[in-house]
PDB file of C-alpha atoms in Angstrom:
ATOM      1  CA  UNK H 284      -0.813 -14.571 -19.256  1.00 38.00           C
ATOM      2  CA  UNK H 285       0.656 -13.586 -16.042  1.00 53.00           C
ATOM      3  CA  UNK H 286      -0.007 -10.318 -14.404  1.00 77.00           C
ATOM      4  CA  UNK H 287       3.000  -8.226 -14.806  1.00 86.00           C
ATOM      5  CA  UNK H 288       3.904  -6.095 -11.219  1.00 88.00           C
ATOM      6  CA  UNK H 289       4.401  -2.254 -11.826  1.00 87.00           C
ATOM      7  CA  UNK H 290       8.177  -2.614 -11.554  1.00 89.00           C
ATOM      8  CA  UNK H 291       8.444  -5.929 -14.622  1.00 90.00           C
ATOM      9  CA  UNK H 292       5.848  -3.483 -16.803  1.00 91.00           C
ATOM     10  CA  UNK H 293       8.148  -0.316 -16.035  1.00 91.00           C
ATOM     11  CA  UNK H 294      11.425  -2.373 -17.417  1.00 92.00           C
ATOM     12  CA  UNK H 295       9.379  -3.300 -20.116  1.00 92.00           C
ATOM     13  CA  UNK H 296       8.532   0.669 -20.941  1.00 91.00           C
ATOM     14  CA  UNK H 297      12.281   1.363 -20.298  1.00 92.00           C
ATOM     15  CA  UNK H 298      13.353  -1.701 -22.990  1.00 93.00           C
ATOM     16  CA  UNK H 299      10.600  -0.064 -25.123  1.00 91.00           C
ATOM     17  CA  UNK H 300      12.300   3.501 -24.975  1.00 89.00           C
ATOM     18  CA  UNK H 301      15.699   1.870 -25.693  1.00 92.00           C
ATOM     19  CA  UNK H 302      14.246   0.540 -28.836  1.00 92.00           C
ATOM     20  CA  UNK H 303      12.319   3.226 -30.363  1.00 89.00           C
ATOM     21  CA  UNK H 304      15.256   5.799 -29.691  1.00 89.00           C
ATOM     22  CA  UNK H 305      16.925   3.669 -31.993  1.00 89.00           C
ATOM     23  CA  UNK H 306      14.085   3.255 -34.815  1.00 88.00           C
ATOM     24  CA  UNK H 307      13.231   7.175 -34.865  1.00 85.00           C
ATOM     25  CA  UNK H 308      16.998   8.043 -34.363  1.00 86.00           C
ATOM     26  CA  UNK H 309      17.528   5.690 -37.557  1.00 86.00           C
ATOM     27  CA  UNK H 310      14.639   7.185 -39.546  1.00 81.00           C
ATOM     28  CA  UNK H 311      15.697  10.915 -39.078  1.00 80.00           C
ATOM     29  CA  UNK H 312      19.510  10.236 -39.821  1.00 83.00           C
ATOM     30  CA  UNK H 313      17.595   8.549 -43.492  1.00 79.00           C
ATOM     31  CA  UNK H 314      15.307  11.415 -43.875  1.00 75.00           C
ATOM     32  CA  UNK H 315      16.954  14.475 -42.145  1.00 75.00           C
ATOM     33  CA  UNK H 316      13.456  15.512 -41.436  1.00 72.00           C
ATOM     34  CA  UNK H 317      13.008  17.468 -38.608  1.00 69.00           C
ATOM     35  CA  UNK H 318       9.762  16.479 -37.932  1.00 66.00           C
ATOM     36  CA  UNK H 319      11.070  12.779 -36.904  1.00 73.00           C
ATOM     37  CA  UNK H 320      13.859  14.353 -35.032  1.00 76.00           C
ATOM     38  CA  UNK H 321      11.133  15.806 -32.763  1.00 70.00           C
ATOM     39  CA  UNK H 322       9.939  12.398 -32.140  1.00 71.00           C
ATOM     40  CA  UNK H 323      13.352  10.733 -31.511  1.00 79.00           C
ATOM     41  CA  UNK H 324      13.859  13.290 -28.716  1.00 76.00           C
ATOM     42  CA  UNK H 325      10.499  12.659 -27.594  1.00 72.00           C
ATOM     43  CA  UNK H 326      11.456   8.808 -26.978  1.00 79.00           C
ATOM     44  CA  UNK H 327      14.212  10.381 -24.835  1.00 81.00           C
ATOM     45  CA  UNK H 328      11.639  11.717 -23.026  1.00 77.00           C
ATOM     46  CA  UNK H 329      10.009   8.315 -22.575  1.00 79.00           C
ATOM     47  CA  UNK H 330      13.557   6.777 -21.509  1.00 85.00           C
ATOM     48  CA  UNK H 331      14.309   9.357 -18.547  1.00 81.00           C
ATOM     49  CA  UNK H 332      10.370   9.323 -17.190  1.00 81.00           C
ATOM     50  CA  UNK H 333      10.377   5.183 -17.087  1.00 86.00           C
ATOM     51  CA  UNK H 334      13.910   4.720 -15.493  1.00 88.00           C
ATOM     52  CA  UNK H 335      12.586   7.392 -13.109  1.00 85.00           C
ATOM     53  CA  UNK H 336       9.001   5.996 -12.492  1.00 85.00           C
ATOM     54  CA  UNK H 337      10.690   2.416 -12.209  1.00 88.00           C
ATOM     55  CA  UNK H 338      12.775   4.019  -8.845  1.00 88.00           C
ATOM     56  CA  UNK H 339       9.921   5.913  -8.034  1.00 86.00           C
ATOM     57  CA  UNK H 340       7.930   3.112  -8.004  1.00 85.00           C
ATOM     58  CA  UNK H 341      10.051   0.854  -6.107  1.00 85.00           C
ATOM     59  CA  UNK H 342      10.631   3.176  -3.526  1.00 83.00           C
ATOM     60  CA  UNK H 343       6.880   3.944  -3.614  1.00 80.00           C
ATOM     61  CA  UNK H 344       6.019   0.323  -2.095  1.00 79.00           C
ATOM     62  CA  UNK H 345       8.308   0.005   0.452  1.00 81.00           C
ATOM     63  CA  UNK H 346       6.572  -0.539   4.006  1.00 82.00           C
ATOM     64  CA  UNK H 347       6.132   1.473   6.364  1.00 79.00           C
ATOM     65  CA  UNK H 348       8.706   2.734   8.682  1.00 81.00           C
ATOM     66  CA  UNK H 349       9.028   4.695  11.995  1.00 85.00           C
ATOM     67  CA  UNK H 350       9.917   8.058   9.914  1.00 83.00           C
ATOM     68  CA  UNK H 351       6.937   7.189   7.520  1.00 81.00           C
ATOM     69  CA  UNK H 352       4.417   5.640   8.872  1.00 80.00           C
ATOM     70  CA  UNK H 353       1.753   6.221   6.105  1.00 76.00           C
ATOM     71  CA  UNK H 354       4.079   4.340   3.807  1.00 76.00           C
ATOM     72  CA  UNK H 355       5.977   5.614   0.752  1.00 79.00           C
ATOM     73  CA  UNK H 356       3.267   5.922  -2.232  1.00 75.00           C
ATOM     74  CA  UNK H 357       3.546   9.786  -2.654  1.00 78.00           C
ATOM     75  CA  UNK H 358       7.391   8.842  -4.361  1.00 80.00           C
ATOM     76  CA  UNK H 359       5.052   8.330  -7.752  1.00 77.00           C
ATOM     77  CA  UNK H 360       3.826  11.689  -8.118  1.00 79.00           C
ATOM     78  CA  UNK H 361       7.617  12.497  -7.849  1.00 81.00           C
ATOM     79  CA  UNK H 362       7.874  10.473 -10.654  1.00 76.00           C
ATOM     80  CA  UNK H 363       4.680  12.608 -13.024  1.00 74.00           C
ATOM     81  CA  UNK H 364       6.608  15.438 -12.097  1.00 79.00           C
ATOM     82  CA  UNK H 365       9.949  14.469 -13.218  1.00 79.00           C
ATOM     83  CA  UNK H 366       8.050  13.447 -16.216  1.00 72.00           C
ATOM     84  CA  UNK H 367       6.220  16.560 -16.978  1.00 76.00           C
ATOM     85  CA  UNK H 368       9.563  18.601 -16.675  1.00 79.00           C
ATOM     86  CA  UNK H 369      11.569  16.253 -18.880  1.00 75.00           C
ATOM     87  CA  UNK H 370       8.882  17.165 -21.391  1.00 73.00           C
ATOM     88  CA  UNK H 371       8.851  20.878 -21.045  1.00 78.00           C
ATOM     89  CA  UNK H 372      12.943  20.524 -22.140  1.00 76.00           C
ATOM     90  CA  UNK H 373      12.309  18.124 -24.656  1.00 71.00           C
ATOM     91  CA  UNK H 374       9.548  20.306 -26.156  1.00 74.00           C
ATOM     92  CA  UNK H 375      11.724  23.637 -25.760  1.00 78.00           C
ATOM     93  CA  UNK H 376      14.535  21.454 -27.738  1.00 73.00           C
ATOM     94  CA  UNK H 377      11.938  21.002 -30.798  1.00 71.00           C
ATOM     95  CA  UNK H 378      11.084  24.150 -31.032  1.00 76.00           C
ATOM     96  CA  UNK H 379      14.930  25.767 -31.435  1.00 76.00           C
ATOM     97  CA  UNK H 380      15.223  23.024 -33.949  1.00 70.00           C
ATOM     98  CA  UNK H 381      12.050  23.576 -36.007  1.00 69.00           C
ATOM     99  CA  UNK H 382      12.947  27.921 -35.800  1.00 75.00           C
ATOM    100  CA  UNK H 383      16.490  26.650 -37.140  1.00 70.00           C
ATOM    101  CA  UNK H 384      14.734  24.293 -39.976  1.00 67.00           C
ATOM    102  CA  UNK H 385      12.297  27.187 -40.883  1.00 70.00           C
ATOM    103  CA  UNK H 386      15.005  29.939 -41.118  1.00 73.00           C
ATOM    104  CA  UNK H 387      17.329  27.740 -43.250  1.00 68.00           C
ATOM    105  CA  UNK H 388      15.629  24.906 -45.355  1.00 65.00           C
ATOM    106  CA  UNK H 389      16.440  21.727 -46.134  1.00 61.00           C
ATOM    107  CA  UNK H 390      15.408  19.200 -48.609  1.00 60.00           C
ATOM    108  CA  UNK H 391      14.078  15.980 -47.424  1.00 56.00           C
ATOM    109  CA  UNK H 392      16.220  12.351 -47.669  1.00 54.00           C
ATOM    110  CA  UNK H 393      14.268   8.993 -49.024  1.00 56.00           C
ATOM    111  CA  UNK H 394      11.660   8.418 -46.347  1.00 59.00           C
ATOM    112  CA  UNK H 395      10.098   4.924 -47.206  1.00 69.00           C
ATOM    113  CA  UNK H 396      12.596   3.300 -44.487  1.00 77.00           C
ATOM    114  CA  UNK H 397      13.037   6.019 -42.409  1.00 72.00           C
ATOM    115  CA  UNK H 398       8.340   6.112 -42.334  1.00 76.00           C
ATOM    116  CA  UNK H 399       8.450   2.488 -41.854  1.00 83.00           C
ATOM    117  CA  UNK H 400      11.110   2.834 -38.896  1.00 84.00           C
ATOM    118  CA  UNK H 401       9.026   5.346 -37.355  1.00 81.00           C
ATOM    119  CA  UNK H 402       5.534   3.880 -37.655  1.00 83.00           C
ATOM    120  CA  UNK H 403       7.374   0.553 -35.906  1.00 90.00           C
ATOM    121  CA  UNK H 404       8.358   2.303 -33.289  1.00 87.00           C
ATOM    122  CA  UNK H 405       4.834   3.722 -33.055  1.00 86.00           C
ATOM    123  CA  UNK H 406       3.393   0.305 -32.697  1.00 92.00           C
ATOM    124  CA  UNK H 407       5.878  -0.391 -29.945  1.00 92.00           C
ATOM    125  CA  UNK H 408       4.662   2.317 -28.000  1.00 90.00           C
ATOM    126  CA  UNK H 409       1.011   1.518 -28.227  1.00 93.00           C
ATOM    127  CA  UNK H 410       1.551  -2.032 -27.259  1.00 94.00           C
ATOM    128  CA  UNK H 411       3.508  -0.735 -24.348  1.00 94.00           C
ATOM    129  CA  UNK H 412       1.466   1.460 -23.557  1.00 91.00           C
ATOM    130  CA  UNK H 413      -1.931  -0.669 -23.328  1.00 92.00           C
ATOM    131  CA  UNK H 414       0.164  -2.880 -20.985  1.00 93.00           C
ATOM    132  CA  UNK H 415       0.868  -0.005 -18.614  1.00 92.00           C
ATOM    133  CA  UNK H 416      -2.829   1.335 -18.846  1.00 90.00           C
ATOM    134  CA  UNK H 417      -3.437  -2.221 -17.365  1.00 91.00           C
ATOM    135  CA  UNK H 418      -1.053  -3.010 -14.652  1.00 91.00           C
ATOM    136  CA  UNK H 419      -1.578   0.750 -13.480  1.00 86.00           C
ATOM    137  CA  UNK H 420      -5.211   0.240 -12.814  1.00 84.00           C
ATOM    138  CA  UNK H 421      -4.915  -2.914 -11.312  1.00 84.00           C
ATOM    139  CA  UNK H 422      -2.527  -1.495  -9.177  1.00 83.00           C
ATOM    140  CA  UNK H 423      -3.812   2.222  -8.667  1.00 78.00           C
ATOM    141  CA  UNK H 424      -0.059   3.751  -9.628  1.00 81.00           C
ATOM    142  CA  UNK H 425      -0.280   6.843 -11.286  1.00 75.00           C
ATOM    143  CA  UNK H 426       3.665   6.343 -12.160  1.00 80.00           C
ATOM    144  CA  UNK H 427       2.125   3.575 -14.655  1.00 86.00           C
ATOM    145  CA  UNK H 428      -0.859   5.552 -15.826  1.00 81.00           C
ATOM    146  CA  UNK H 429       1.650   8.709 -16.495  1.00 78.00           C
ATOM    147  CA  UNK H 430       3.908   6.822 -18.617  1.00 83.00           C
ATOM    148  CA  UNK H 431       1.115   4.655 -20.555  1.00 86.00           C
ATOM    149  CA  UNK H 432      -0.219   8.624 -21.611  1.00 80.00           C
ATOM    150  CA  UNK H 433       3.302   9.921 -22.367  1.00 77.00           C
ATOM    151  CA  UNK H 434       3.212   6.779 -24.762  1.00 84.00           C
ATOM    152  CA  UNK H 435      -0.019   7.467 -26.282  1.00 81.00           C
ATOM    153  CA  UNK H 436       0.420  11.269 -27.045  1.00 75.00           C
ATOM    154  CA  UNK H 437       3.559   9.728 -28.413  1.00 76.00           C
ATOM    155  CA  UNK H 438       1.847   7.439 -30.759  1.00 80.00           C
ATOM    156  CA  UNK H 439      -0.317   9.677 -31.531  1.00 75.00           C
ATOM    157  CA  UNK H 440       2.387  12.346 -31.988  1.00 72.00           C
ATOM    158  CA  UNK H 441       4.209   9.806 -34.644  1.00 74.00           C
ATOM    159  CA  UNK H 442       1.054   9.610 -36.463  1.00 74.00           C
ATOM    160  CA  UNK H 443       0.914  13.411 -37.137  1.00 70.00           C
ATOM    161  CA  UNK H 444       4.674  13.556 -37.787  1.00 69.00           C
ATOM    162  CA  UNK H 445       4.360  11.078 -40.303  1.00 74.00           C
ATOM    163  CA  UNK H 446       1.153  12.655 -41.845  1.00 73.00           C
ATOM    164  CA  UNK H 447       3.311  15.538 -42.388  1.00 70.00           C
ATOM    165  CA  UNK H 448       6.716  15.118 -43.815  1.00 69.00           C
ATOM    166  CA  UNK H 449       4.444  12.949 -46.573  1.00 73.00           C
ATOM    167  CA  UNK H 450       2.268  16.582 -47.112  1.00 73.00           C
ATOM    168  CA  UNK H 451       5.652  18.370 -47.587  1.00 69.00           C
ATOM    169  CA  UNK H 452       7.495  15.685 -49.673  1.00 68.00           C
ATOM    170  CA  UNK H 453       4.538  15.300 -51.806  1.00 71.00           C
ATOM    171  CA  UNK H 454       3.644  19.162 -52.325  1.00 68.00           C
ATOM    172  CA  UNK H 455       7.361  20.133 -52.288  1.00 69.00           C
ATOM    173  CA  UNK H 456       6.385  22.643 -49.602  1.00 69.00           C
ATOM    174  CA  UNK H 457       9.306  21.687 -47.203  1.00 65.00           C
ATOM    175  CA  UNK H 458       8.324  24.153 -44.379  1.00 72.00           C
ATOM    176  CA  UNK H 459       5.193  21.804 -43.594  1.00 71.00           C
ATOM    177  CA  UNK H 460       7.856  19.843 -41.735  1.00 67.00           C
ATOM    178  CA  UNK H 461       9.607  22.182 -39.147  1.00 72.00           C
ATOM    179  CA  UNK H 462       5.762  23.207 -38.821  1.00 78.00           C
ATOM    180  CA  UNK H 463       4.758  20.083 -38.299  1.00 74.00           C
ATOM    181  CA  UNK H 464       7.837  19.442 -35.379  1.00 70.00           C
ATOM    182  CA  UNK H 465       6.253  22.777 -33.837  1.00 78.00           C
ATOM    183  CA  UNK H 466       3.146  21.580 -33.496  1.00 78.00           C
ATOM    184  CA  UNK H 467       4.428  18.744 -31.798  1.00 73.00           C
ATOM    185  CA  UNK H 468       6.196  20.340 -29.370  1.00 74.00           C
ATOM    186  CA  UNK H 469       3.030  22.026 -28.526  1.00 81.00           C
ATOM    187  CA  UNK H 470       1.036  19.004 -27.928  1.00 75.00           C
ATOM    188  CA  UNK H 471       4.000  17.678 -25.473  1.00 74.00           C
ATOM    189  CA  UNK H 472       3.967  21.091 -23.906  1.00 81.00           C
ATOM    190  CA  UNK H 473       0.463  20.165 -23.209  1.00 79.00           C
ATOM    191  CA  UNK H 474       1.155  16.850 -21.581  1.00 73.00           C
ATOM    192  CA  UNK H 475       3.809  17.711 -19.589  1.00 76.00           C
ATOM    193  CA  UNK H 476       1.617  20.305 -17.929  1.00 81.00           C
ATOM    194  CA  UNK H 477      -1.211  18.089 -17.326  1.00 76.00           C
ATOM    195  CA  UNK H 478       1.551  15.512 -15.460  1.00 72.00           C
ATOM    196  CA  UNK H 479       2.592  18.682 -13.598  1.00 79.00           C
ATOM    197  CA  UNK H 480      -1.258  19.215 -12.784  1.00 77.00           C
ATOM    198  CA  UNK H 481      -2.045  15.589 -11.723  1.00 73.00           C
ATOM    199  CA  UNK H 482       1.463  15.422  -9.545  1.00 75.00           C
ATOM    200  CA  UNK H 483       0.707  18.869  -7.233  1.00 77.00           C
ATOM    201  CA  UNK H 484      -2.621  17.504  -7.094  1.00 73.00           C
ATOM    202  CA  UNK H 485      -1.697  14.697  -5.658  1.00 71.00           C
ATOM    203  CA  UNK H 486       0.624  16.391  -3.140  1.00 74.00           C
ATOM    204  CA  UNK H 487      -1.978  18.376  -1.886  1.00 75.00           C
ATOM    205  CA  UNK H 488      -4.128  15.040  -0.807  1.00 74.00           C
ATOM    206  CA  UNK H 489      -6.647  15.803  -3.278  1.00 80.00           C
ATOM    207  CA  UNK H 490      -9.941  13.358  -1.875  1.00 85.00           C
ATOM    208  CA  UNK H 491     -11.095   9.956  -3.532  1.00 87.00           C
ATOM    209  CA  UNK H 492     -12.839   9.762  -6.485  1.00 86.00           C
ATOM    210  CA  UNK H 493     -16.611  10.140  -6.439  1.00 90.00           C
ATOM    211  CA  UNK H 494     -17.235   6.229  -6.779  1.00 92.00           C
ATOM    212  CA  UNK H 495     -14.623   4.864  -4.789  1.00 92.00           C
ATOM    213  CA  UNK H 496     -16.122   6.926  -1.934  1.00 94.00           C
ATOM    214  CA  UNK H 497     -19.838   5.696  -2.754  1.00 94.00           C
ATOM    215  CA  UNK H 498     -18.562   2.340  -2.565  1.00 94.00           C
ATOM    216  CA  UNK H 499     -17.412   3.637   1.194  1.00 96.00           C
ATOM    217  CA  UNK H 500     -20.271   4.832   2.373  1.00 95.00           C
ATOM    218  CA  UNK H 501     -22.105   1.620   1.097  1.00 95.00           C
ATOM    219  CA  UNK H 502     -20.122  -0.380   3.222  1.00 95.00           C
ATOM    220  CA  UNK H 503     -20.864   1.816   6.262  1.00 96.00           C
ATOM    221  CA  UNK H 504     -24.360   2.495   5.643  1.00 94.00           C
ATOM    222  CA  UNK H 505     -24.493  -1.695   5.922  1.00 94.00           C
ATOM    223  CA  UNK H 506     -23.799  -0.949   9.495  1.00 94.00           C
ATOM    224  CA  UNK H 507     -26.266   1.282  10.380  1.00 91.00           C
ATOM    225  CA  UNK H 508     -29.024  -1.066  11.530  1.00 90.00           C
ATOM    226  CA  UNK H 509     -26.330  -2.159  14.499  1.00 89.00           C
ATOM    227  CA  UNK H 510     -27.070   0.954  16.307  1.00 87.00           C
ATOM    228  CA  UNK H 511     -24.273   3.229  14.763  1.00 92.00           C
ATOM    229  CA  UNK H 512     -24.350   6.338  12.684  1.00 92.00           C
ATOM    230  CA  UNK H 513     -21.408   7.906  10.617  1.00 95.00           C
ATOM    231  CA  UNK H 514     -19.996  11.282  10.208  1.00 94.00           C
ATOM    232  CA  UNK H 515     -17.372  13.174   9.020  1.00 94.00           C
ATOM    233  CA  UNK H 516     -16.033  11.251   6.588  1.00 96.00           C
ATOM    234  CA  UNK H 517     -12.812  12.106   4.901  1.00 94.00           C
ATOM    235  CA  UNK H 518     -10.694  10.344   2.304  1.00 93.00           C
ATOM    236  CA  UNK H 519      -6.965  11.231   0.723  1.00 88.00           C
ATOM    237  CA  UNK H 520      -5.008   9.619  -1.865  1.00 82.00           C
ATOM    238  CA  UNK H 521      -1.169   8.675  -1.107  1.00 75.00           C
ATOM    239  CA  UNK H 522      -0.406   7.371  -4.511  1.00 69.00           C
ATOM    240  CA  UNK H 523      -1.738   3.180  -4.730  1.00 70.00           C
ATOM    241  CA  UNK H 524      -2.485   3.754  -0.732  1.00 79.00           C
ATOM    242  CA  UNK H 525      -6.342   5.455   0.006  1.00 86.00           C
ATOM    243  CA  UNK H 526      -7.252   6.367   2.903  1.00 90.00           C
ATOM    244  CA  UNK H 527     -10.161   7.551   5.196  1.00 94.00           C
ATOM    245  CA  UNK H 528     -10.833   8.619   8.469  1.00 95.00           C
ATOM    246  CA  UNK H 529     -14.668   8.663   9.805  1.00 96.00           C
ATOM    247  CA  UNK H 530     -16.309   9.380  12.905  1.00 96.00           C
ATOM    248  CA  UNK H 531     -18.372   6.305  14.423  1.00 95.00           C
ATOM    249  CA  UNK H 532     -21.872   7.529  16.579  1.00 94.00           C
ATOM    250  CA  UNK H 533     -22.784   4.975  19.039  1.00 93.00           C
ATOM    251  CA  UNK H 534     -25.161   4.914  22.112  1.00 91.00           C
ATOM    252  CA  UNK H 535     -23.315   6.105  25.146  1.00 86.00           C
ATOM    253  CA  UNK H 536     -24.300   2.965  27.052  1.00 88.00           C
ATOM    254  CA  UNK H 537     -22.044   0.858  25.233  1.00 92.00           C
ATOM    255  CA  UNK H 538     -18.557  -0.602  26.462  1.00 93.00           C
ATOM    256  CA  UNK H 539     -15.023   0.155  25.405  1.00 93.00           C
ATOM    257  CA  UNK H 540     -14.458  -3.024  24.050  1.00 94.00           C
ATOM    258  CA  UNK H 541     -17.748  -3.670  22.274  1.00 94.00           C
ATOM    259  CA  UNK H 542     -17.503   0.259  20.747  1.00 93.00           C
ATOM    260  CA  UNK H 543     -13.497  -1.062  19.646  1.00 94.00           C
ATOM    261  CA  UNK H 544     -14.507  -4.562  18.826  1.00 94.00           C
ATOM    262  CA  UNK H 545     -17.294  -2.505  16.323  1.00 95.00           C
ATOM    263  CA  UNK H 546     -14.619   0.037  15.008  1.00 95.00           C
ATOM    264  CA  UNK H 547     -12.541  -2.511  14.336  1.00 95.00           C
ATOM    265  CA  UNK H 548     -14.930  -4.547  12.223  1.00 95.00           C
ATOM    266  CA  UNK H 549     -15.816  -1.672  10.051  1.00 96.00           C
ATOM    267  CA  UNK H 550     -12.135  -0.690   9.135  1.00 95.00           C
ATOM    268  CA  UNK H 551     -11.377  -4.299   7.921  1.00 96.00           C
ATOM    269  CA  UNK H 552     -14.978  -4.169   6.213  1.00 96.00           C
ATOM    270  CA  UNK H 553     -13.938  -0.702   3.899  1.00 95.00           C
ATOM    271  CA  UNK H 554     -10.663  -2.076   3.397  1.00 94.00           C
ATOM    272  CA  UNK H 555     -11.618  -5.182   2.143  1.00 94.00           C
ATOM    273  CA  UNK H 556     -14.721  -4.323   0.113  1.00 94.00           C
ATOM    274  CA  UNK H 557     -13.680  -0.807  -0.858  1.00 91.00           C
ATOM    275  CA  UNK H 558      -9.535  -1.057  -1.040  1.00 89.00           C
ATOM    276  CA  UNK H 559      -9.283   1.758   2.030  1.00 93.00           C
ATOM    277  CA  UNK H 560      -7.023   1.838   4.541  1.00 91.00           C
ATOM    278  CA  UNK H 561      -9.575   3.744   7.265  1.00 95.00           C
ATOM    279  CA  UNK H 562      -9.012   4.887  10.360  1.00 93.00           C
ATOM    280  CA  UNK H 563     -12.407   5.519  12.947  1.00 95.00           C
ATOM    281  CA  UNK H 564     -12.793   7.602  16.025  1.00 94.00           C
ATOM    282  CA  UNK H 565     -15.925   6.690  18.734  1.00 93.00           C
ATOM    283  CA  UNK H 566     -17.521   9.096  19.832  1.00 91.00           C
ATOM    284  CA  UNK H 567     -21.576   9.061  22.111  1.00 91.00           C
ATOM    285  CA  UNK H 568     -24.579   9.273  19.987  1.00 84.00           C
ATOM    286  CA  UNK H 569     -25.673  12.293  21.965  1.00 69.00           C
TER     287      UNK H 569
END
C-alpha cells in the first residue's frame, strides 16, 4: 500500500472524527448515559486537534523563506498545544456533566445499540490511530504522533466507559456511570498535559534523542583518521527538521578550500546517514 503523506493521514483522522462524533453522539442519545456523553465530546476533541494539526502541518513544511530561514517545522508543536488545551475544556465539560448526573440521577436507556455504536467507533479510532503512529515516524511529525495518542487514550477511554455503564446497568447502581465519566475526564486531563509538556519542550529546542545523536557522532568519528577532530557538538529539534552545529579541528597547515571542501563533505555525510541538517565551523588544531 502506498505511503500516506502527513497531510492525506491527517484528513483521514479528521474523516475519522466526523464519524465517531456521530456513532458516540448516536449511542448516548439511545442510552442517555453520561458516561458515553463524555466520550462523544471527547471525539470533539479529536475533530478540533486534527483540522488544527492538518494546518499546522501544512504550514509546518513550507520552505524556507527570507523571514524564516530555518524553515517552518516548529508550527506542529503549535498544533500539541492547541491539542492539549482543547482537552483541558473538553475534560472540564465532563466533569460539570458527571457533578450534574451525580446530584440528580437518571436511569439508563437500552444500551445494546448504543455499546455496539460506541465500541465501532472505538475500532475506528485504533485503526486510525496505528496509521498515524506510522506516517508520524516515518516522517518525524509530532502533529501525527500527538493525534495517534489522543486516539489511543481515546480507545482506551471507550473501553472503560463501556466497562462501566454495563457495572451500573447490571448492579442497578446508576452512580457508577457519572463516576465512570469522571474518571475519564481525569485521564484526558492527563493527556492534555503531557501534549502541553511535549509542545513547550519543543519550543525550548530541547536536544536530539540519545540515539539519533550516537548515530552523529558515528558518522564523524568515521572522519577522524583524515586528520580532523570534533568538538562541541550541539543538536536541536525544529519539529521533522534536526539540526546540529559542531566544531571541526584541523591542522593549521591546511588550505581554505581543502578545510571547506572537508566541512562540506561531513555535513552532507550526517545528513544523509543520520537525517541532520548540520552546520560546521573550522577552526586550527592547536
Amino acid at each position: 500500500m502506498r505511503t500516506l503523506t502527513p497531510q492525506q493521514a491527517l484528513l483521514l483522522s479528521v474523516a475519522a472524527a466526523l464519524t465517531t462524533i456521530g456513532m458516540k453522539t448516536g449511542a448516548w442519545w439511545l442510552t442517555g448515559s453520561v458516561g458515553y456523553l463524555s466520550d462523544a465530546l471527547e471525539s470533539l476533541v479529536n475533530l478540533a486537534g486534527a483540522s488544527f494539526a492538518l494546518l499546522m502541518v501544512s504550514f509546518a513544511r513550507a520552505p524556507a523563506d527570507p523571514g524564516h530561514p530555518y524553515g517552518h517545522g516548529k508550527a506542529e508543536y503549535f498544533s500539541a498545544a492547541f491539542e492539549g488545551v482543547m482537552i483541558f475544556i473538553a475534560a472540564l465539560a465532563i466533569l460539570f456533566v458527571a457533578g450534574e448526573r451525580l446530584l440528580h440521577p437518571q436511569p439508563l436507556g437500552e444500551l445494546g445499540i448504543g455499546t455496539a455504536l460506541s465500541v465501532g467507533a472505538s475500532l475506528v479510532n485504533f485503526v486510525v490511530a496505528r496509521i498515524l503512529f506510522q506516517v508520524g515516524r516515518a516522517n518525524r511529525s509530532l502533529a501525527l504522533e500527538a493525534d495517534a495518542r489522543h486516539l489511543m487514550t481515546d480507545v482506551w477511554t471507550t473501553a472503560g466507559v463501556v466497562v462501566g455503564v454495563a457495572l451500573a446497568s447490571a448492579s442497578g447502581l446508576g452512580w457508577l456511570d457519572p463516576l465512570i465519566a469522571a474518571a475519564v475526564a481525569l485521564n484526558i486531563l492527563r493527556e492534555g498535559w503531557g501534549l502541553m509538556q511535549r509542545s513547550v519542550d519543543g519550543l525550548m529546542d530541547r536536544a536530539l534523542a540519545a540515539e539519533e545523536i550516537e548515530r552523529i557522532e558515528a558518522v564523524l568519528a568515521s572522519f577522524t583518521a583524515r586528520g580532523c577532530h570534533f568538538a562541541n557538538l550541539k543538536t536541536r529539534v525544529a519539529g521533522a527538521m534536526h539540526f546540529a552545529h559542531v566544531d571541526i579541528r584541523l591542522p593549521g597547515d591546511w588550505s581554505v578550500a581543502r578545510a571547506h571542501a572537508l566541512a562540506d563533505e561531513v555535513e552532507r555525510a550526517v545528513e544523509l546517514q543520520a537525517g541532520t541538517r548540520l552546520t560546521t565551523h573550522v577552526e586550527p588544531a592547536e
